[in-house]
Amino acid sequence: MRILLGTVAQRPALALTRTLALALAASLVAAPALAGPGPHHGSHPGPGPEAPEWQVSVIDADQSFRGLDAVDRRTAWAAGSSVTGGAGKVYRTTDGGRSWRDVSPPGTEGLSLRDVEARDARTAVVLAIGPGEDSRIFRTTDGGASWTETFRNTDESAFYNCLGFYPGGKRGLAVSDPVDGRFQILSTEDGGRSWTRLPDDGMPASPLTETGDPAEFNFSASGDCLVVEGNDAWFGTGGEVSRIFHTRDRGRTWQATESTLPAGEAAGVFALALRTPREGVAVGGDFGAEAGVPAASARTRDGRRWTPSGALAHLGEDAAWLSGARSTLIAVGESGPVGGSSLSRDGGRTWEQFSETAFHTLDCTDDGSCWAAGGRGRVGRL
């Protein structure tokens, strides 16, 4: 989510924003240099006085958080699912993470809340994933004091995974695994109050298994399998093929490109992060891989074609660009036998692990903060 700071009254805030962003960027960029000799992709740097550290707290140990949207350095929203079969919950902080409030929608028992998109401290949209009616969208405009269910899937073959909003927060898209061989797209023009399924004649075909089931699908690893930047949107896939789909007309037509990330039954693109409509990275891996098998990433310089990039020592479940540092981004991964947090100082060409602390989802804000969330109800902040 982008924070727009442009009026005369906001100029002092803009100066503070840039100062905070540059300070965090400096600490992150400097940290790997303290690790000692030789860059090693996926290496874990040794301790240093300026090495960044996640400040971790536990909100709700029954929740596994895979949805996260950080508005700024004070406000963030996290969404999860119960590990004991209880209600999926939404939590919100407005004091920089010192305290978190349960602002969950009612009636979410057994639901997995995997994506949250927030405009500010009061307005947010949350996606519950799953087959059939398990896929639902909830919206609040009063900080979670009340919620409206604005979409419930009635197609037993559909399974919605991620959503995203265009700048301004009015227009948005959500993506489902293929139905009859094509990914399904929901569209909103009113900030998530209502949703319409778009025609699929502009969607490239996806492969099917011998039994007619989808052989290509999205991963609900972090809420970032679909992302929006500017007037463009992308989503990543895995399974029999690992591709990245791109639209420039708000979801009416899509072009599919090979991601260059390995495909497999549990492998492919887990998340995308676009710095501009032309520059971005894709991260992923294989949820079924054994320890020691590196995960992959890919880069784009035109928003359309993707090329292989650096290896990660852990799964790449999410990635985010650091504001104030043109080529710096962070990736996190918690699932699988190896977890951690890694840094790239060259736009994703190479990665260095800076922490063994692991999360499923990640978001960095324009005012210089980075937030993360993961299993056992944990949230972190750099």
Coordinates of C-alpha atoms in Angstrom, one line a residue:
M1 CA 0.0 0.0 0.0
R2 CA 1.3 3.4 -1.0
I3 CA 1.1 6.4 1.3
L4 CA 0.5 9.6 -0.6
L5 CA 2.2 12.7 1.0
G6 CA 1.9 15.8 -1.1
T7 CA 0.1 18.7 0.5
V8 CA 1.9 21.7 2.0
A9 CA 0.7 20.6 5.5
Q10 CA 2.2 17.2 5.0
R11 CA 5.7 18.3 4.0
P12 CA 7.2 17.9 7.5
A13 CA 5.8 14.3 7.5
L14 CA 7.4 13.7 4.1
A15 CA 10.8 14.8 5.5
L16 CA 10.4 12.4 8.5
T17 CA 9.3 9.6 6.1
R18 CA 12.4 9.9 4.0
T19 CA 14.7 10.1 7.1
L20 CA 13.2 6.9 8.6
A21 CA 13.3 5.1 5.3
L22 CA 17.0 6.0 4.7
A23 CA 17.9 5.0 8.3
L24 CA 16.4 1.6 7.9
A25 CA 17.9 1.2 4.4
A26 CA 21.3 2.1 5.7
S27 CA 21.2 -0.4 8.5
L28 CA 20.0 -3.2 6.2
V29 CA 22.5 -2.5 3.5
A30 CA 25.4 -2.3 6.0
A31 CA 24.5 -5.4 7.9
P32 CA 25.7 -8.0 5.4
A33 CA 29.1 -6.3 5.1
L34 CA 29.6 -7.1 8.8
A35 CA 29.3 -10.8 8.1
G36 CA 32.9 -11.3 7.3
P37 CA 34.6 -12.6 4.1
G38 CA 33.0 -13.5 0.9
P39 CA 29.5 -13.1 -0.3
H40 CA 27.6 -16.4 -0.2
H41 CA 24.1 -16.5 -1.5
G42 CA 21.9 -17.6 1.4
S43 CA 24.6 -17.2 4.0
H44 CA 23.9 -16.1 7.5
P45 CA 26.0 -13.1 8.5
G46 CA 27.7 -13.1 11.8
P47 CA 26.8 -10.7 14.6
G48 CA 27.5 -7.0 14.2
P49 CA 26.6 -3.9 16.1
E50 CA 24.5 -2.6 13.2
A51 CA 22.9 -5.9 12.1
P52 CA 19.1 -5.5 11.7
E53 CA 17.0 -7.6 14.1
W54 CA 13.4 -8.5 14.1
Q55 CA 11.5 -7.3 17.2
V56 CA 9.1 -10.2 17.6
S57 CA 6.0 -10.5 19.7
V58 CA 3.2 -13.0 20.0
I59 CA -0.3 -11.8 19.4
D60 CA -2.3 -15.0 19.5
A61 CA -0.5 -18.4 19.6
D62 CA -3.5 -20.1 18.1
Q63 CA -3.2 -18.2 14.8
S64 CA -1.0 -18.8 11.8
F65 CA -0.7 -15.4 10.1
R66 CA -0.3 -15.3 6.3
G67 CA -2.2 -12.1 5.6
L68 CA -0.5 -8.7 6.4
D69 CA -0.9 -5.1 5.3
A70 CA 1.2 -2.4 6.9
V71 CA -0.2 1.1 6.4
D72 CA 2.7 3.0 8.0
R73 CA 5.1 2.7 10.9
R74 CA 2.2 2.9 13.4
T75 CA -0.7 1.0 11.7
A76 CA -0.7 -2.6 10.5
W77 CA -3.3 -5.4 10.0
A78 CA -2.7 -9.1 10.3
A79 CA -5.0 -12.0 9.3
G80 CA -4.8 -15.7 10.1
S81 CA -6.3 -19.1 10.7
S82 CA -6.7 -21.1 13.8
V83 CA -4.3 -24.1 14.2
T84 CA -6.9 -25.8 16.4
G85 CA -9.9 -25.4 14.1
G86 CA -11.3 -22.3 15.7
A87 CA -12.1 -18.9 14.2
G88 CA -9.8 -17.2 11.7
K89 CA -8.9 -13.8 13.2
V90 CA -7.9 -10.3 12.2
Y91 CA -5.7 -8.1 14.5
R92 CA -4.8 -4.4 14.1
T93 CA -2.2 -2.2 15.7
T94 CA -2.2 1.6 15.7
D95 CA 0.7 2.2 18.0
G96 CA 3.6 0.7 16.2
G97 CA 3.0 -2.8 17.4
R98 CA 3.1 -2.1 21.1
S99 CA -0.4 -3.5 21.3
W100 CA -2.7 -5.4 19.0
R101 CA -6.5 -5.5 19.1
D102 CA -8.7 -8.4 18.0
V103 CA -11.0 -6.8 15.3
S104 CA -12.1 -10.1 13.7
P105 CA -15.3 -10.4 11.6
P106 CA -18.0 -12.6 13.2
G107 CA -18.7 -16.1 11.9
T108 CA -15.2 -17.0 10.8
E109 CA -15.0 -20.4 12.6
G110 CA -13.0 -22.8 10.5
L111 CA -12.1 -20.1 7.9
S112 CA -8.6 -19.3 6.8
L113 CA -8.1 -15.6 6.4
R114 CA -5.1 -15.4 4.1
D115 CA -5.1 -11.9 2.7
V116 CA -5.8 -8.4 4.1
E117 CA -5.6 -5.1 2.2
A118 CA -5.9 -1.9 4.2
R119 CA -6.3 1.7 3.1
D120 CA -5.8 3.1 6.6
A121 CA -6.5 2.4 10.2
R122 CA -10.3 2.2 9.6
T123 CA -10.8 0.6 6.2
A124 CA -9.7 -2.9 5.2
V125 CA -10.8 -5.9 3.1
V126 CA -10.0 -9.5 4.1
L127 CA -10.1 -12.6 2.0
A128 CA -10.9 -16.1 3.3
I129 CA -9.6 -18.8 1.1
G130 CA -10.9 -22.3 0.2
P131 CA -13.2 -24.3 -2.0
G132 CA -16.8 -23.2 -2.6
E133 CA -18.3 -21.1 0.2
D134 CA -15.1 -21.1 2.2
S135 CA -13.9 -18.3 -0.2
R136 CA -15.4 -15.1 1.2
I137 CA -14.5 -11.4 1.3
F138 CA -15.2 -9.2 4.3
R139 CA -15.0 -5.4 4.5
T140 CA -14.8 -2.9 7.4
T141 CA -14.8 0.9 7.4
D142 CA -14.7 1.5 11.2
G143 CA -11.5 -0.3 12.2
G144 CA -13.1 -3.7 12.6
A145 CA -15.9 -2.7 14.9
S146 CA -18.3 -4.0 12.3
W147 CA -17.8 -6.0 9.1
T148 CA -19.9 -6.7 6.0
E149 CA -19.5 -9.9 4.0
T150 CA -19.3 -8.5 0.4
F151 CA -18.7 -11.8 -1.5
R152 CA -19.3 -15.5 -0.9
N153 CA -18.2 -17.9 -3.6
T154 CA -21.0 -20.2 -4.9
D155 CA -19.0 -22.1 -7.4
E156 CA -17.7 -25.4 -5.8
S157 CA -14.9 -25.6 -8.4
A158 CA -13.5 -22.1 -7.5
F159 CA -10.9 -21.5 -4.8
Y160 CA -9.9 -17.8 -4.3
N161 CA -6.3 -17.2 -3.1
C162 CA -5.3 -13.5 -3.2
L163 CA -6.6 -10.0 -3.8
G164 CA -5.2 -6.6 -4.4
F165 CA -6.2 -3.0 -5.0
Y166 CA -5.1 -0.4 -7.5
P167 CA -3.9 3.1 -6.3
G168 CA -6.8 5.0 -4.7
G169 CA -8.4 1.8 -3.3
K170 CA -11.5 1.8 -5.4
R171 CA -10.6 -0.8 -8.1
G172 CA -9.4 -4.2 -7.1
L173 CA -9.0 -7.8 -8.2
A174 CA -9.1 -11.3 -6.7
V175 CA -7.9 -14.5 -8.3
S176 CA -9.2 -18.1 -8.1
D177 CA -7.6 -21.3 -9.2
P178 CA -8.8 -22.3 -12.7
V179 CA -12.3 -23.4 -13.4
D180 CA -12.7 -25.4 -16.6
G181 CA -9.1 -24.6 -17.5
R182 CA -9.0 -20.9 -16.8
F183 CA -8.1 -18.8 -13.8
Q184 CA -11.1 -16.8 -12.5
I185 CA -11.0 -13.1 -11.7
L186 CA -13.2 -11.0 -9.5
S187 CA -13.3 -7.3 -9.9
T188 CA -14.5 -4.4 -7.7
E189 CA -15.0 -0.8 -8.7
D190 CA -16.2 0.5 -5.3
G191 CA -13.5 -0.4 -2.8
G192 CA -14.7 -3.9 -2.2
R193 CA -18.3 -3.2 -1.4
S194 CA -19.4 -5.4 -4.4
W195 CA -17.6 -7.9 -6.6
T196 CA -18.2 -9.1 -10.2
R197 CA -16.7 -12.1 -11.9
L198 CA -15.0 -11.0 -15.1
P199 CA -15.4 -13.0 -18.4
D200 CA -12.6 -15.5 -18.8
D201 CA -12.2 -15.2 -22.6
G202 CA -9.1 -13.0 -22.1
M203 CA -7.5 -15.5 -19.8
P204 CA -4.9 -17.9 -21.2
A205 CA -5.7 -21.6 -20.9
S206 CA -4.2 -23.7 -18.1
P207 CA -3.3 -27.4 -18.2
L208 CA -5.6 -30.0 -16.6
T209 CA -4.8 -33.3 -15.0
E210 CA -6.1 -36.6 -16.6
T211 CA -9.1 -36.3 -14.3
G212 CA -9.9 -32.8 -15.4
D213 CA -8.7 -31.0 -12.3
P214 CA -6.5 -27.9 -12.4
A215 CA -2.8 -28.8 -12.9
E216 CA -1.8 -25.1 -12.4
F217 CA -2.8 -23.1 -9.4
N218 CA -2.0 -20.2 -7.1
F219 CA -0.3 -20.5 -3.6
S220 CA -2.0 -18.8 -0.7
A221 CA 1.4 -18.6 1.1
S222 CA 1.5 -14.9 2.0
G223 CA -1.4 -12.9 0.4
D224 CA 0.9 -11.7 -2.4
C225 CA 0.3 -14.2 -5.1
L226 CA -1.6 -11.3 -6.8
V227 CA -0.1 -7.8 -6.6
V228 CA -0.9 -4.4 -8.2
E229 CA 1.5 -1.6 -9.1
G230 CA 0.3 1.4 -11.0
N231 CA -2.2 0.4 -13.6
D232 CA -0.8 -3.1 -13.9
A233 CA -1.5 -6.4 -12.0
W234 CA 0.3 -9.7 -11.9
F235 CA -0.3 -13.1 -10.3
G236 CA 2.0 -16.1 -10.0
T237 CA 1.3 -19.8 -10.4
G238 CA 2.8 -23.3 -9.8
G239 CA 2.0 -26.9 -10.3
E240 CA 2.6 -28.5 -13.7
V241 CA 3.8 -25.1 -14.9
S242 CA 5.2 -22.1 -13.1
R243 CA 4.0 -18.9 -14.8
I244 CA 3.4 -15.2 -14.2
F245 CA 0.2 -13.6 -15.6
H246 CA 0.1 -9.9 -16.3
T247 CA -2.8 -7.5 -17.1
R248 CA -2.8 -3.9 -18.2
D249 CA -6.5 -3.4 -18.5
R250 CA -7.7 -4.2 -15.0
G251 CA -8.1 -7.9 -15.5
R252 CA -10.0 -8.2 -18.7
T253 CA -7.1 -9.7 -20.7
W254 CA -3.9 -11.4 -19.4
Q255 CA -0.6 -12.5 -20.9
A256 CA 1.2 -15.5 -19.3
T257 CA 5.0 -15.8 -19.2
E258 CA 7.2 -18.6 -17.9
S259 CA 8.4 -17.5 -14.4
T260 CA 11.7 -19.5 -14.7
L261 CA 11.1 -20.7 -11.1
P262 CA 10.9 -24.5 -10.9
A263 CA 7.5 -26.1 -11.2
G264 CA 6.1 -29.0 -9.3
E265 CA 3.2 -30.4 -7.3
A266 CA 4.1 -28.0 -4.4
A267 CA 6.4 -25.7 -6.3
G268 CA 6.2 -22.5 -8.2
V269 CA 5.8 -18.8 -7.6
F270 CA 4.7 -18.0 -4.0
A271 CA 4.8 -14.2 -4.1
L272 CA 5.5 -11.2 -6.3
A273 CA 6.9 -7.7 -5.4
L274 CA 6.9 -4.9 -7.9
R275 CA 8.9 -1.7 -7.2
T276 CA 7.5 0.0 -10.3
P277 CA 5.3 -1.3 -13.2
R278 CA 8.5 -2.4 -14.9
E279 CA 10.8 -3.6 -12.1
G280 CA 10.0 -6.5 -9.8
V281 CA 10.9 -9.9 -8.4
A282 CA 9.1 -13.2 -7.9
V283 CA 10.0 -15.6 -5.1
G284 CA 9.0 -19.2 -4.5
G285 CA 10.4 -22.6 -4.1
D286 CA 9.1 -26.1 -3.3
F287 CA 7.0 -26.8 -0.2
G288 CA 8.0 -30.4 -0.5
A289 CA 11.7 -29.8 -0.9
E290 CA 14.1 -31.4 1.6
A291 CA 16.5 -29.3 3.7
G292 CA 19.4 -27.8 1.9
V293 CA 17.6 -27.4 -1.4
P294 CA 17.7 -23.7 -2.3
A295 CA 14.6 -21.7 -3.3
A296 CA 14.5 -19.6 -6.3
S297 CA 13.7 -16.0 -7.4
A298 CA 13.2 -14.3 -10.7
R299 CA 13.4 -10.7 -11.9
T300 CA 11.8 -8.5 -14.5
R301 CA 12.9 -5.2 -16.0
D302 CA 9.9 -4.5 -18.2
G303 CA 7.1 -6.0 -16.2
R304 CA 6.5 -8.7 -18.8
R305 CA 9.5 -11.0 -19.3
W306 CA 11.1 -12.8 -16.3
T307 CA 14.7 -14.1 -16.0
P308 CA 16.3 -16.3 -13.4
S309 CA 17.8 -14.6 -10.4
G310 CA 19.5 -15.4 -7.1
A311 CA 19.0 -18.4 -4.9
L312 CA 17.5 -18.2 -1.4
A313 CA 18.6 -20.5 1.5
H314 CA 14.9 -20.7 2.6
L315 CA 11.6 -20.7 0.8
G316 CA 10.6 -17.3 -0.6
E317 CA 7.1 -17.0 0.7
D318 CA 7.0 -13.2 0.4
A319 CA 9.2 -10.3 -0.6
A320 CA 9.1 -6.5 -0.2
W321 CA 11.1 -3.5 -1.5
L322 CA 12.6 -1.2 1.0
S323 CA 11.5 2.4 0.6
G324 CA 14.4 4.9 0.2
A325 CA 16.8 2.2 -1.2
R326 CA 16.4 1.7 -4.9
S327 CA 17.7 -1.8 -5.2
T328 CA 17.2 -3.2 -1.7
L329 CA 14.5 -5.8 -0.8
I330 CA 13.8 -8.4 1.8
A331 CA 12.4 -11.9 1.4
V332 CA 11.1 -14.2 4.2
G333 CA 10.0 -17.8 4.4
E334 CA 8.9 -20.0 7.3
S335 CA 7.4 -23.1 5.8
G336 CA 9.5 -26.2 5.2
P337 CA 12.6 -27.4 7.1
V338 CA 14.6 -24.2 6.7
G339 CA 13.3 -20.7 7.4
G340 CA 14.8 -17.2 7.6
S341 CA 14.9 -13.7 6.4
S342 CA 17.2 -12.6 3.5
L343 CA 18.3 -9.3 1.9
S344 CA 19.2 -8.4 -1.6
R345 CA 21.1 -5.2 -2.3
D346 CA 21.0 -5.5 -6.1
G347 CA 17.4 -5.8 -7.0
G348 CA 17.2 -9.6 -6.5
R349 CA 20.2 -10.7 -8.4
T350 CA 21.8 -12.1 -5.2
W351 CA 20.5 -12.8 -1.7
E352 CA 22.2 -13.0 1.7
Q353 CA 20.4 -14.3 4.8
F354 CA 20.6 -11.8 7.7
S355 CA 18.4 -13.6 10.2
E356 CA 17.2 -17.1 11.0
T357 CA 13.9 -15.6 12.2
A358 CA 11.2 -16.8 9.8
F359 CA 7.8 -15.5 8.7
H360 CA 5.2 -16.3 6.1
T361 CA 4.3 -12.7 5.1
L362 CA 6.0 -9.4 4.9
D363 CA 5.3 -5.7 4.1
C364 CA 7.5 -2.6 4.0
T365 CA 6.0 0.9 4.1
D366 CA 6.8 4.2 2.5
D367 CA 7.8 5.8 5.8
G368 CA 10.6 3.3 6.5
S369 CA 9.2 0.4 8.5
C370 CA 9.1 -3.3 7.7
W371 CA 6.6 -5.7 9.3
A372 CA 6.3 -9.5 9.1
A373 CA 3.9 -12.1 10.5
G374 CA 3.9 -15.9 10.7
G375 CA 3.1 -19.0 12.6
R376 CA 2.3 -19.3 16.3
G377 CA 0.7 -15.9 16.3
R378 CA 4.0 -14.1 15.8
V379 CA 4.5 -10.6 14.3
G380 CA 7.8 -8.8 13.8
R381 CA 9.1 -5.4 12.9
L382 CA 12.5 -4.1 11.8

